Amino acid sequence: MQSFMFHNPTRIEFGAGAADKVGPVCAGLGRTALLLAGQGSARRSGLLERVRTSLEAAGLRVVLHEGVRPNPVLSHVQAGIALARAEGVDLVVAVGGGSVLDSAKAVAAGACAGHDVWDFFCGQAQVEAALPLVAVLTLAATGSEMNGGGVVTREETREKLPFSSPHCFPRVSLLDPALTLDVSADQTANGLADAFAHLLEPYLSGTDPRPVVQLELKEALFHCLLDSGARLRRDLRDLEARADMMWTATLALNGITSVGIGPTLWPLHLIEHSVSALTDIAHGAGLSALTPGWLRWRLEQVDAETIQSRVTRLGERVFGLASGGPAETIVALETWYRSVGAPASLAEAGVDPALFADIAANAARTARAWGMAQYSEPALGEILRRAAGA
Ligand code: NZQ
Ligand code: ZN
């Protein structure tokens, strides 16, 4: 195991009624809260009103900023920053899934910056301060509730880029699995696929030859995803399965399973962000559509020795394959994706091959910025063709 520093400052309140703690939790953080929400699910379920009531009962003034869309956009973040400044906001409260949480992080950081918030995404500036953020999570998927990262799309250039900062971890995240009971079958599949990818990418990268604890931890979480996914396939309103999925998705990207394994690479996320920037596909669906094709391409590269043994291990330990190699693991993975309702190829996800050239060019720009020379435009074009499917 390699040396590491691990610090996760987010307090988690998990369980029934967690959302109702939002007022007391926020009372010590300021007097005026900017309340961010998505395009209507929280309003329709009554959660938004519950949160507002709890905040007001705790003496806070609430300024609403709704309308965050999936694959959230920069212009809405910038509008949130302008509103936060005009209203003298002290803290940000996010009610929603990853898109709302990510937008809230960008607003929280941008409101404290003397420059455009996009500078954080394109590496022109580091976050030096952010307003305190409290999250009420309504979708199990991204892990944004317990990390310092966010992803936003700049509409004019179709760039979908991440930023992260220790200042952007939510102070407190309120996780009530019951809030996810009405999540659709599609969004549930997207969440499973996203959390799976958050475990998989570090599982396949890193330079440490024996990251025993991390691999075992990840394998336990892979099992929890397979198990909760199967139960939710039978009954979307299985509360225990919702709870298992929610906590697994949080643990999959809160840093704990990936420390000590050396540098981690995120090529699937790199490519998927370009796919969703150009097609508006849901992030989890983009990941599951890309993964089998990317794996087949990756296993043919000259430096594929470690990855071959990890993929074989994944097959044995996670998919229960008695024997076989990487090829069988990929087939098992495709079967699992389809069993939970996630696409296993770009064709199944409805991505038009006519867009492949633009996606490859878009992803190659990010790969250059991230120093991932292996992901040249021609290589990315090849990966997309391998992921195209029928
Ligand atoms: O907008 P509303 O009406 O709220 O509807 C949302 C949205 O349409 C709906 N939804 C959310 N909670 C619901 C619900 N529907 C019914 N019942 C509920 N309880 O679900 C739809 C998708 O929501 P979204 O927030 O977009 O999904 P997700 O949580 O998967 O977030 C995806 C975004 O997060 C980024 C992705 O790239 C993508 O932009 N990511 C963020 C990460 C992070 N911060 O750590 C890491 C990830 O790898 C990822 O890149
Ligand atoms: Zn992801």
Tab-separated table of C-alpha atoms and ligand atoms in Angstrom:
chain	number	residue	atom	x	y	z
A	1	MET	CA	0.000	0.000	0.000
A	2	GLN	CA	1.270	3.487	-0.799
A	3	SER	CA	1.360	6.442	1.588
A	4	PHE	CA	-1.733	8.638	1.593
A	5	MET	CA	-3.617	11.418	3.338
A	6	PHE	CA	-7.319	10.816	3.804
A	7	HIS	CA	-9.648	13.446	5.174
A	8	ASN	CA	-13.366	13.570	4.506
A	9	PRO	CA	-15.064	16.379	6.416
A	10	THR	CA	-18.684	15.693	5.382
A	11	ARG	CA	-21.023	14.712	8.200
A	12	ILE	CA	-23.625	12.191	7.089
A	13	GLU	CA	-27.075	11.948	8.676
A	14	PHE	CA	-28.592	8.771	7.262
A	15	GLY	CA	-32.085	7.362	7.703
A	16	ALA	CA	-35.790	8.103	7.959
A	17	GLY	CA	-36.575	11.775	8.488
A	18	ALA	CA	-33.010	12.949	7.806
A	19	ALA	CA	-34.281	15.754	5.540
A	20	ASP	CA	-36.198	17.333	8.408
A	21	LYS	CA	-32.908	18.047	10.186
A	22	VAL	CA	-32.008	20.593	7.505
A	23	GLY	CA	-33.263	23.610	9.499
A	24	PRO	CA	-31.407	22.817	12.748
A	25	VAL	CA	-28.296	21.820	10.772
A	26	CYS	CA	-28.261	25.105	8.829
A	27	ALA	CA	-29.172	27.382	11.734
A	28	GLY	CA	-25.564	27.715	12.805
A	29	LEU	CA	-24.267	28.381	9.307
A	30	GLY	CA	-25.850	31.747	8.509
A	31	ARG	CA	-29.066	33.719	8.138
A	32	THR	CA	-29.920	33.505	4.422
A	33	ALA	CA	-29.866	30.249	2.443
A	34	LEU	CA	-29.861	29.832	-1.323
A	35	LEU	CA	-32.005	26.741	-1.937
A	36	LEU	CA	-31.104	24.927	-5.169
A	37	ALA	CA	-33.341	22.302	-6.762
A	38	GLY	CA	-33.837	20.553	-10.099
A	39	GLN	CA	-36.597	20.620	-12.651
A	40	GLY	CA	-39.548	19.612	-10.517
A	41	SER	CA	-39.227	16.206	-8.826
A	42	ALA	CA	-38.549	17.719	-5.371
A	43	ARG	CA	-41.370	20.236	-5.796
A	44	ARG	CA	-43.831	17.533	-6.914
A	45	SER	CA	-42.974	15.190	-4.044
A	46	GLY	CA	-43.431	17.977	-1.489
A	47	LEU	CA	-39.789	17.684	-0.358
A	48	LEU	CA	-38.875	21.204	-1.469
A	49	GLU	CA	-41.640	22.684	0.681
A	50	ARG	CA	-40.625	20.448	3.612
A	51	VAL	CA	-37.056	21.705	3.370
A	52	ARG	CA	-38.120	25.341	3.054
A	53	THR	CA	-40.439	24.984	6.063
A	54	SER	CA	-37.675	23.405	8.150
A	55	LEU	CA	-35.238	26.190	7.195
A	56	GLU	CA	-37.746	28.962	7.944
A	57	ALA	CA	-38.725	27.354	11.245
A	58	ALA	CA	-35.045	27.525	12.191
A	59	GLY	CA	-35.061	31.277	11.479
A	60	LEU	CA	-33.435	31.289	8.051
A	61	ARG	CA	-34.492	33.413	5.102
A	62	VAL	CA	-34.781	31.260	1.955
A	63	VAL	CA	-33.968	32.344	-1.613
A	64	LEU	CA	-35.032	29.759	-4.221
A	65	HIS	CA	-33.000	28.880	-7.317
A	66	GLU	CA	-34.751	26.004	-9.109
A	67	GLY	CA	-34.347	24.566	-12.583
A	68	VAL	CA	-30.982	22.784	-12.424
A	69	ARG	CA	-31.089	20.378	-15.353
A	70	PRO	CA	-29.454	16.966	-15.652
A	71	ASN	CA	-25.965	17.545	-17.095
A	72	PRO	CA	-26.086	20.957	-15.394
A	73	VAL	CA	-25.069	24.054	-17.303
A	74	LEU	CA	-22.777	26.973	-16.549
A	75	SER	CA	-25.347	29.698	-17.272
A	76	HIS	CA	-27.627	28.404	-14.507
A	77	VAL	CA	-24.675	28.293	-12.107
A	78	GLN	CA	-23.728	31.862	-13.029
A	79	ALA	CA	-27.319	32.984	-12.444
A	80	GLY	CA	-27.170	31.308	-9.022
A	81	ILE	CA	-23.965	33.153	-8.160
A	82	ALA	CA	-25.506	36.501	-9.174
A	83	LEU	CA	-28.576	35.738	-7.063
A	84	ALA	CA	-26.440	34.678	-4.083
A	85	ARG	CA	-24.534	37.961	-4.228
A	86	ALA	CA	-27.631	40.129	-4.729
A	87	GLU	CA	-29.428	38.491	-1.802
A	88	GLY	CA	-26.447	38.396	0.568
A	89	VAL	CA	-26.620	34.627	0.856
A	90	ASP	CA	-24.561	32.974	3.638
A	91	LEU	CA	-24.998	29.304	2.756
A	92	VAL	CA	-26.233	27.004	0.004
A	93	VAL	CA	-28.702	24.146	0.406
A	94	ALA	CA	-29.002	21.578	-2.403
A	95	VAL	CA	-32.089	19.369	-2.756
A	96	GLY	CA	-31.685	16.838	-5.535
A	97	GLY	CA	-29.318	14.472	-7.310
A	98	GLY	CA	-25.749	14.931	-8.466
A	99	SER	CA	-26.611	17.708	-10.906
A	100	VAL	CA	-28.131	19.896	-8.193
A	101	LEU	CA	-25.323	19.135	-5.754
A	102	ASP	CA	-22.634	19.864	-8.352
A	103	SER	CA	-24.292	23.146	-9.314
A	104	ALA	CA	-24.567	24.067	-5.645
A	105	LYS	CA	-20.831	23.458	-5.154
A	106	ALA	CA	-20.030	25.699	-8.116
A	107	VAL	CA	-22.357	28.418	-6.835
A	108	ALA	CA	-20.870	28.131	-3.332
A	109	ALA	CA	-17.327	28.525	-4.691
A	110	GLY	CA	-18.184	31.073	-7.388
A	111	ALA	CA	-19.965	33.363	-4.925
A	112	CYS	CA	-16.674	33.773	-3.035
A	113	ALA	CA	-14.498	34.313	-6.120
A	114	GLY	CA	-13.501	37.561	-7.803
A	115	HIS	CA	-13.525	35.969	-11.279
A	116	ASP	CA	-15.752	33.826	-13.475
A	117	VAL	CA	-16.586	30.445	-11.928
A	118	TRP	CA	-15.560	28.650	-15.143
A	119	ASP	CA	-11.917	29.435	-14.276
A	120	PHE	CA	-12.145	26.664	-11.662
A	121	PHE	CA	-13.191	24.134	-14.304
A	122	CYS	CA	-10.568	24.963	-16.898
A	123	GLY	CA	-7.732	25.049	-14.381
A	124	GLN	CA	-7.230	28.828	-14.437
A	125	ALA	CA	-7.926	29.209	-10.717
A	126	GLN	CA	-8.124	27.195	-7.506
A	127	VAL	CA	-10.998	27.504	-5.068
A	128	GLU	CA	-9.821	29.433	-2.019
A	129	ALA	CA	-13.138	29.712	-0.214
A	130	ALA	CA	-16.734	28.591	-0.606
A	131	LEU	CA	-20.027	29.222	1.141
A	132	PRO	CA	-21.033	26.348	3.426
A	133	LEU	CA	-23.088	23.698	1.616
A	134	VAL	CA	-25.723	21.346	3.028
A	135	ALA	CA	-27.175	18.618	0.791
A	136	VAL	CA	-30.473	16.752	0.851
A	137	LEU	CA	-29.892	13.863	-1.545
A	138	THR	CA	-32.744	12.488	-3.668
A	139	LEU	CA	-30.849	10.173	-6.027
A	140	ALA	CA	-28.238	7.503	-5.302
A	141	ALA	CA	-25.551	7.713	-7.973
A	142	THR	CA	-22.698	10.169	-8.055
A	143	GLY	CA	-21.277	10.309	-4.524
A	144	SER	CA	-21.296	14.107	-4.806
A	145	GLU	CA	-22.886	14.154	-1.324
A	146	MET	CA	-19.550	13.152	0.224
A	147	ASN	CA	-16.861	14.529	-2.042
A	148	GLY	CA	-15.531	17.904	-3.119
A	149	GLY	CA	-16.105	17.546	-6.857
A	150	GLY	CA	-18.598	18.911	-9.340
A	151	VAL	CA	-19.155	18.673	-13.099
A	152	VAL	CA	-20.734	21.392	-15.246
A	153	THR	CA	-21.221	21.953	-18.991
A	154	ARG	CA	-20.368	25.236	-20.671
A	155	GLU	CA	-23.076	25.419	-23.308
A	156	GLU	CA	-21.336	27.512	-26.002
A	157	THR	CA	-18.299	25.234	-26.297
A	158	ARG	CA	-19.942	21.945	-25.262
A	159	GLU	CA	-17.210	21.431	-22.673
A	160	LYS	CA	-18.291	19.281	-19.716
A	161	LEU	CA	-15.533	19.571	-17.142
A	162	PRO	CA	-15.035	18.730	-13.472
A	163	PHE	CA	-13.570	20.813	-10.691
A	164	SER	CA	-12.843	19.845	-7.131
A	165	SER	CA	-11.739	21.452	-3.919
A	166	PRO	CA	-11.509	20.589	-0.230
A	167	HIS	CA	-13.676	23.705	0.284
A	168	CYS	CA	-16.561	22.156	-1.668
A	169	PHE	CA	-17.320	19.084	0.422
A	170	PRO	CA	-20.834	19.449	1.822
A	171	ARG	CA	-20.672	20.336	5.521
A	172	VAL	CA	-23.563	17.942	6.116
A	173	SER	CA	-25.393	15.576	3.763
A	174	LEU	CA	-28.850	14.343	4.719
A	175	LEU	CA	-29.531	10.900	3.257
A	176	ASP	CA	-33.006	9.422	3.619
A	177	PRO	CA	-33.407	6.368	1.350
A	178	ALA	CA	-37.197	6.882	1.347
A	179	LEU	CA	-36.608	10.022	-0.775
A	180	THR	CA	-35.396	7.726	-3.577
A	181	LEU	CA	-38.422	5.389	-3.593
A	182	ASP	CA	-39.990	7.127	-6.621
A	183	VAL	CA	-36.828	7.196	-8.729
A	184	SER	CA	-37.642	5.647	-12.123
A	185	ALA	CA	-36.264	2.317	-13.309
A	186	ASP	CA	-34.048	4.151	-15.828
A	187	GLN	CA	-32.574	6.550	-13.276
A	188	THR	CA	-32.033	3.648	-10.887
A	189	ALA	CA	-30.077	1.813	-13.588
A	190	ASN	CA	-28.085	4.994	-14.295
A	191	GLY	CA	-27.195	5.278	-10.621
A	192	LEU	CA	-26.079	1.651	-10.395
A	193	ALA	CA	-23.925	2.039	-13.514
A	194	ASP	CA	-22.343	5.257	-12.247
A	195	ALA	CA	-21.475	3.844	-8.826
A	196	PHE	CA	-20.115	0.710	-10.538
A	197	ALA	CA	-17.809	2.879	-12.671
A	198	HIS	CA	-16.632	4.809	-9.598
A	199	LEU	CA	-15.475	1.523	-8.105
A	200	LEU	CA	-14.160	0.120	-11.384
A	201	GLU	CA	-11.913	2.899	-12.702
A	202	PRO	CA	-9.603	2.976	-9.650
A	203	TYR	CA	-9.877	-0.853	-9.399
A	204	LEU	CA	-8.281	-1.022	-12.841
A	205	SER	CA	-5.760	1.768	-12.358
A	206	GLY	CA	-3.207	2.553	-9.686
A	207	THR	CA	0.384	1.418	-9.644
A	208	ASP	CA	0.489	-0.437	-6.335
A	209	PRO	CA	0.865	-4.168	-7.042
A	210	ARG	CA	-1.041	-5.343	-3.951
A	211	PRO	CA	-3.706	-2.870	-2.793
A	212	VAL	CA	-5.314	-5.674	-0.777
A	213	VAL	CA	-7.630	-3.638	1.435
A	214	GLN	CA	-8.841	-1.423	-1.393
A	215	LEU	CA	-9.587	-4.288	-3.776
A	216	GLU	CA	-11.438	-6.211	-1.058
A	217	LEU	CA	-13.423	-3.102	-0.076
A	218	LYS	CA	-14.362	-2.421	-3.671
A	219	GLU	CA	-15.380	-6.032	-4.236
A	220	ALA	CA	-17.694	-5.867	-1.215
A	221	LEU	CA	-19.271	-2.715	-2.644
A	222	PHE	CA	-19.564	-4.254	-6.130
A	223	HIS	CA	-21.508	-7.100	-4.476
A	224	CYS	CA	-23.785	-4.618	-2.719
A	225	LEU	CA	-24.534	-2.926	-6.052
A	226	LEU	CA	-25.323	-6.237	-7.758
A	227	ASP	CA	-27.482	-7.286	-4.839
A	228	SER	CA	-29.424	-4.042	-4.418
A	229	GLY	CA	-29.799	-3.774	-8.206
A	230	ALA	CA	-31.389	-7.233	-8.371
A	231	ARG	CA	-33.788	-6.433	-5.531
A	232	LEU	CA	-34.774	-3.112	-7.094
A	233	ARG	CA	-35.345	-4.813	-10.431
A	234	ARG	CA	-38.014	-6.871	-8.657
A	235	ASP	CA	-39.438	-3.973	-6.644
A	236	LEU	CA	-38.415	-0.342	-7.141
A	237	ARG	CA	-39.989	0.511	-3.794
A	238	ASP	CA	-37.901	-1.938	-1.724
A	239	LEU	CA	-36.750	0.471	0.992
A	240	GLU	CA	-33.928	-1.713	2.314
A	241	ALA	CA	-32.533	-2.104	-1.208
A	242	ARG	CA	-32.800	1.681	-1.685
A	243	ALA	CA	-30.865	2.149	1.565
A	244	ASP	CA	-28.154	-0.301	0.502
A	245	MET	CA	-27.818	1.319	-2.908
A	246	MET	CA	-27.681	4.823	-1.443
A	247	TRP	CA	-24.910	4.115	1.042
A	248	THR	CA	-22.962	2.027	-1.485
A	249	ALA	CA	-23.048	4.851	-4.026
A	250	THR	CA	-21.829	7.294	-1.365
A	251	LEU	CA	-18.947	5.028	-0.349
A	252	ALA	CA	-18.016	4.377	-3.989
A	253	LEU	CA	-16.796	7.951	-4.492
A	254	ASN	CA	-16.008	9.410	-1.079
A	255	GLY	CA	-12.326	8.533	-1.487
A	256	ILE	CA	-12.093	5.765	1.095
A	257	THR	CA	-11.725	2.831	-1.314
A	258	SER	CA	-9.231	4.497	-3.643
A	259	VAL	CA	-6.520	5.835	-1.361
A	260	GLY	CA	-3.167	4.057	-1.274
A	261	ILE	CA	-3.342	2.466	-4.711
A	262	GLY	CA	-1.325	5.121	-6.526
A	263	PRO	CA	-2.566	7.506	-9.213
A	264	THR	CA	-6.042	6.689	-10.471
A	265	LEU	CA	-7.098	7.193	-14.063
A	266	TRP	CA	-10.633	8.022	-15.164
A	267	PRO	CA	-10.733	7.442	-18.944
A	268	LEU	CA	-14.349	6.246	-18.950
A	269	HIS	CA	-15.424	9.405	-17.152
A	270	LEU	CA	-13.297	11.505	-19.482
A	271	ILE	CA	-14.997	10.030	-22.561
A	272	GLU	CA	-18.473	9.927	-21.021
A	273	HIS	CA	-18.394	13.603	-20.142
A	274	SER	CA	-17.846	14.330	-23.830
A	275	VAL	CA	-20.639	11.924	-24.796
A	276	SER	CA	-23.097	13.618	-22.440
A	277	ALA	CA	-21.847	17.095	-23.421
A	278	LEU	CA	-22.772	16.366	-27.036
A	279	THR	CA	-25.829	14.138	-26.638
A	280	ASP	CA	-27.272	15.047	-23.197
A	281	ILE	CA	-27.413	11.338	-22.350
A	282	ALA	CA	-27.619	10.496	-18.608
A	283	HIS	CA	-24.114	10.095	-17.164
A	284	GLY	CA	-24.640	6.529	-15.867
A	285	ALA	CA	-26.072	5.337	-19.185
A	286	GLY	CA	-23.115	6.832	-21.030
A	287	LEU	CA	-20.714	4.977	-18.734
A	288	SER	CA	-22.354	1.566	-19.093
A	289	ALA	CA	-22.578	2.051	-22.867
A	290	LEU	CA	-18.842	2.781	-23.089
A	291	THR	CA	-17.371	0.340	-20.590
A	292	PRO	CA	-17.448	-3.013	-22.466
A	293	GLY	CA	-16.018	-1.494	-25.662
A	294	TRP	CA	-13.393	0.477	-23.770
A	295	LEU	CA	-12.364	-2.659	-21.843
A	296	ARG	CA	-11.936	-4.653	-25.063
A	297	TRP	CA	-9.785	-1.857	-26.507
A	298	ARG	CA	-7.796	-1.389	-23.303
A	299	LEU	CA	-6.976	-5.085	-22.979
A	300	GLU	CA	-5.281	-4.985	-26.399
A	301	GLN	CA	-2.869	-2.195	-25.482
A	302	VAL	CA	0.800	-3.019	-24.881
A	303	ASP	CA	0.653	-2.147	-21.169
A	304	ALA	CA	-2.413	-4.264	-20.406
A	305	GLU	CA	-0.845	-6.891	-18.135
A	306	THR	CA	-2.078	-5.539	-14.767
A	307	ILE	CA	-5.471	-4.691	-16.146
A	308	GLN	CA	-5.875	-8.202	-17.571
A	309	SER	CA	-5.361	-9.778	-14.169
A	310	ARG	CA	-7.669	-7.233	-12.482
A	311	VAL	CA	-10.439	-7.852	-15.018
A	312	THR	CA	-10.067	-11.599	-14.517
A	313	ARG	CA	-10.206	-11.080	-10.743
A	314	LEU	CA	-13.361	-8.972	-11.173
A	315	GLY	CA	-14.949	-11.857	-13.066
A	316	GLU	CA	-14.072	-14.369	-10.376
A	317	ARG	CA	-14.723	-12.304	-7.263
A	318	VAL	CA	-17.669	-10.174	-8.379
A	319	PHE	CA	-19.445	-12.106	-11.113
A	320	GLY	CA	-18.638	-15.534	-9.651
A	321	LEU	CA	-17.010	-16.908	-12.792
A	322	ALA	CA	-15.332	-20.184	-11.892
A	323	SER	CA	-12.783	-19.875	-14.678
A	324	GLY	CA	-12.188	-17.798	-17.728
A	325	GLY	CA	-10.392	-14.612	-18.505
A	326	PRO	CA	-11.119	-10.988	-19.242
A	327	ALA	CA	-13.349	-11.751	-22.237
A	328	GLU	CA	-15.788	-13.722	-20.082
A	329	THR	CA	-15.786	-10.956	-17.458
A	330	ILE	CA	-16.803	-8.402	-20.077
A	331	VAL	CA	-19.686	-10.620	-21.211
A	332	ALA	CA	-20.772	-11.006	-17.558
A	333	LEU	CA	-20.640	-7.232	-17.143
A	334	GLU	CA	-22.744	-6.689	-20.277
A	335	THR	CA	-25.269	-9.221	-18.977
A	336	TRP	CA	-25.436	-7.411	-15.629
A	337	TYR	CA	-25.908	-3.995	-17.255
A	338	ARG	CA	-28.782	-5.332	-19.354
A	339	SER	CA	-30.306	-7.113	-16.335
A	340	VAL	CA	-30.667	-3.806	-14.473
A	341	GLY	CA	-31.841	-1.930	-17.569
A	342	ALA	CA	-28.595	-0.127	-18.424
A	343	PRO	CA	-27.325	0.036	-22.027
A	344	ALA	CA	-24.253	-2.102	-22.763
A	345	SER	CA	-23.287	-0.320	-25.998
A	346	LEU	CA	-23.629	3.119	-27.579
A	347	ALA	CA	-26.221	1.685	-29.989
A	348	GLU	CA	-28.327	0.507	-27.039
A	349	ALA	CA	-27.972	3.988	-25.536
A	350	GLY	CA	-29.168	5.581	-28.780
A	351	VAL	CA	-25.944	7.481	-29.488
A	352	ASP	CA	-25.690	8.309	-33.203
A	353	PRO	CA	-22.348	7.114	-34.720
A	354	ALA	CA	-22.357	10.316	-36.796
A	355	LEU	CA	-21.369	12.093	-33.555
A	356	PHE	CA	-18.338	9.910	-32.854
A	357	ALA	CA	-15.842	12.254	-34.544
A	358	ASP	CA	-17.064	15.256	-32.541
A	359	ILE	CA	-17.062	13.255	-29.306
A	360	ALA	CA	-13.498	12.049	-29.966
A	361	ALA	CA	-12.284	15.598	-30.699
A	362	ASN	CA	-14.043	16.917	-27.586
A	363	ALA	CA	-12.590	14.196	-25.319
A	364	ALA	CA	-9.110	14.532	-26.850
A	365	ARG	CA	-9.023	18.195	-25.766
A	366	THR	CA	-9.682	17.172	-22.163
A	367	ALA	CA	-7.226	14.255	-22.385
A	368	ARG	CA	-4.487	16.664	-23.493
A	369	ALA	CA	-5.272	18.975	-20.592
A	370	TRP	CA	-5.153	16.014	-18.183
A	371	GLY	CA	-1.895	14.639	-19.620
A	372	MET	CA	-3.520	11.388	-20.807
A	373	ALA	CA	-1.546	11.063	-24.041
A	374	GLN	CA	-2.785	7.516	-24.700
A	375	TYR	CA	-6.236	9.007	-25.374
A	376	SER	CA	-5.417	10.717	-28.651
A	377	GLU	CA	-8.209	11.612	-31.063
A	378	PRO	CA	-7.627	8.494	-33.249
A	379	ALA	CA	-7.535	6.238	-30.151
A	380	LEU	CA	-10.764	7.776	-28.884
A	381	GLY	CA	-12.369	7.241	-32.281
A	382	GLU	CA	-11.378	3.582	-32.096
A	383	ILE	CA	-12.766	3.221	-28.555
A	384	LEU	CA	-16.091	4.705	-29.669
A	385	ARG	CA	-16.239	2.290	-32.608
A	386	ARG	CA	-15.532	-0.623	-30.258
A	387	ALA	CA	-18.304	0.613	-27.948
A	388	ALA	CA	-20.759	1.189	-30.798
A	389	GLY	CA	-22.348	-2.245	-30.652
A	390	ALA	CA	-24.813	-3.535	-33.228
B	1	NZQ	O1	-34.492	17.667	-12.061
B	1	NZQ	P1	-35.442	16.845	-11.291
B	1	NZQ	O2	-36.851	17.160	-11.576
B	1	NZQ	O3	-35.117	16.850	-9.816
B	1	NZQ	O4	-35.293	15.306	-11.794
B	1	NZQ	C1	-34.116	14.556	-11.695
B	1	NZQ	C2	-33.426	14.399	-13.043
B	1	NZQ	O5	-34.333	14.446	-14.097
B	1	NZQ	C3	-34.468	13.141	-11.345
B	1	NZQ	N1	-34.603	12.878	-9.920
B	1	NZQ	C4	-33.739	13.215	-8.932
B	1	NZQ	N2	-34.210	12.760	-7.759
B	1	NZQ	C5	-35.384	12.149	-8.003
B	1	NZQ	C6	-35.632	12.232	-9.376
B	1	NZQ	N3	-36.742	11.722	-9.926
B	1	NZQ	C7	-37.628	11.116	-9.101
B	1	NZQ	N4	-37.435	10.986	-7.767
B	1	NZQ	C8	-36.341	11.500	-7.186
B	1	NZQ	N5	-36.169	11.336	-5.870
B	1	NZQ	O6	-33.386	12.373	-11.853
B	1	NZQ	C9	-32.869	12.999	-13.011
B	1	NZQ	C10	-31.362	12.933	-12.987
B	1	NZQ	O7	-30.861	13.727	-11.943
B	1	NZQ	P2	-29.304	14.093	-11.886
B	1	NZQ	O8	-29.059	14.876	-10.670
B	1	NZQ	O9	-28.888	14.656	-13.196
B	1	NZQ	O10	-28.627	12.631	-11.773
B	1	NZQ	P3	-27.297	12.166	-11.094
B	1	NZQ	O11	-27.403	12.159	-9.629
B	1	NZQ	O12	-26.969	10.892	-11.755
B	1	NZQ	O13	-26.238	13.298	-11.476
B	1	NZQ	C11	-25.574	13.286	-12.723
B	1	NZQ	C12	-24.591	14.432	-12.834
B	1	NZQ	O14	-23.543	14.288	-11.854
B	1	NZQ	C13	-22.257	14.309	-12.532
B	1	NZQ	C14	-22.607	13.727	-13.880
B	1	NZQ	O15	-21.613	13.991	-14.845
B	1	NZQ	C15	-23.919	14.405	-14.202
B	1	NZQ	O16	-23.729	15.695	-14.698
B	1	NZQ	N6	-21.269	13.588	-11.727
B	1	NZQ	C16	-20.860	14.146	-10.569
B	1	NZQ	C17	-19.899	13.548	-9.775
B	1	NZQ	C18	-19.459	14.139	-8.496
B	1	NZQ	N7	-19.814	15.364	-8.191
B	1	NZQ	O17	-18.743	13.512	-7.726
B	1	NZQ	C19	-19.225	12.313	-10.157
B	1	NZQ	C20	-19.907	11.586	-11.256
B	1	NZQ	O18	-18.952	10.760	-11.896
B	1	NZQ	C21	-20.570	12.448	-12.280
B	1	NZQ	O19	-19.679	12.899	-13.273
B	2	ZN	ZN	-19.566	9.003	-12.526
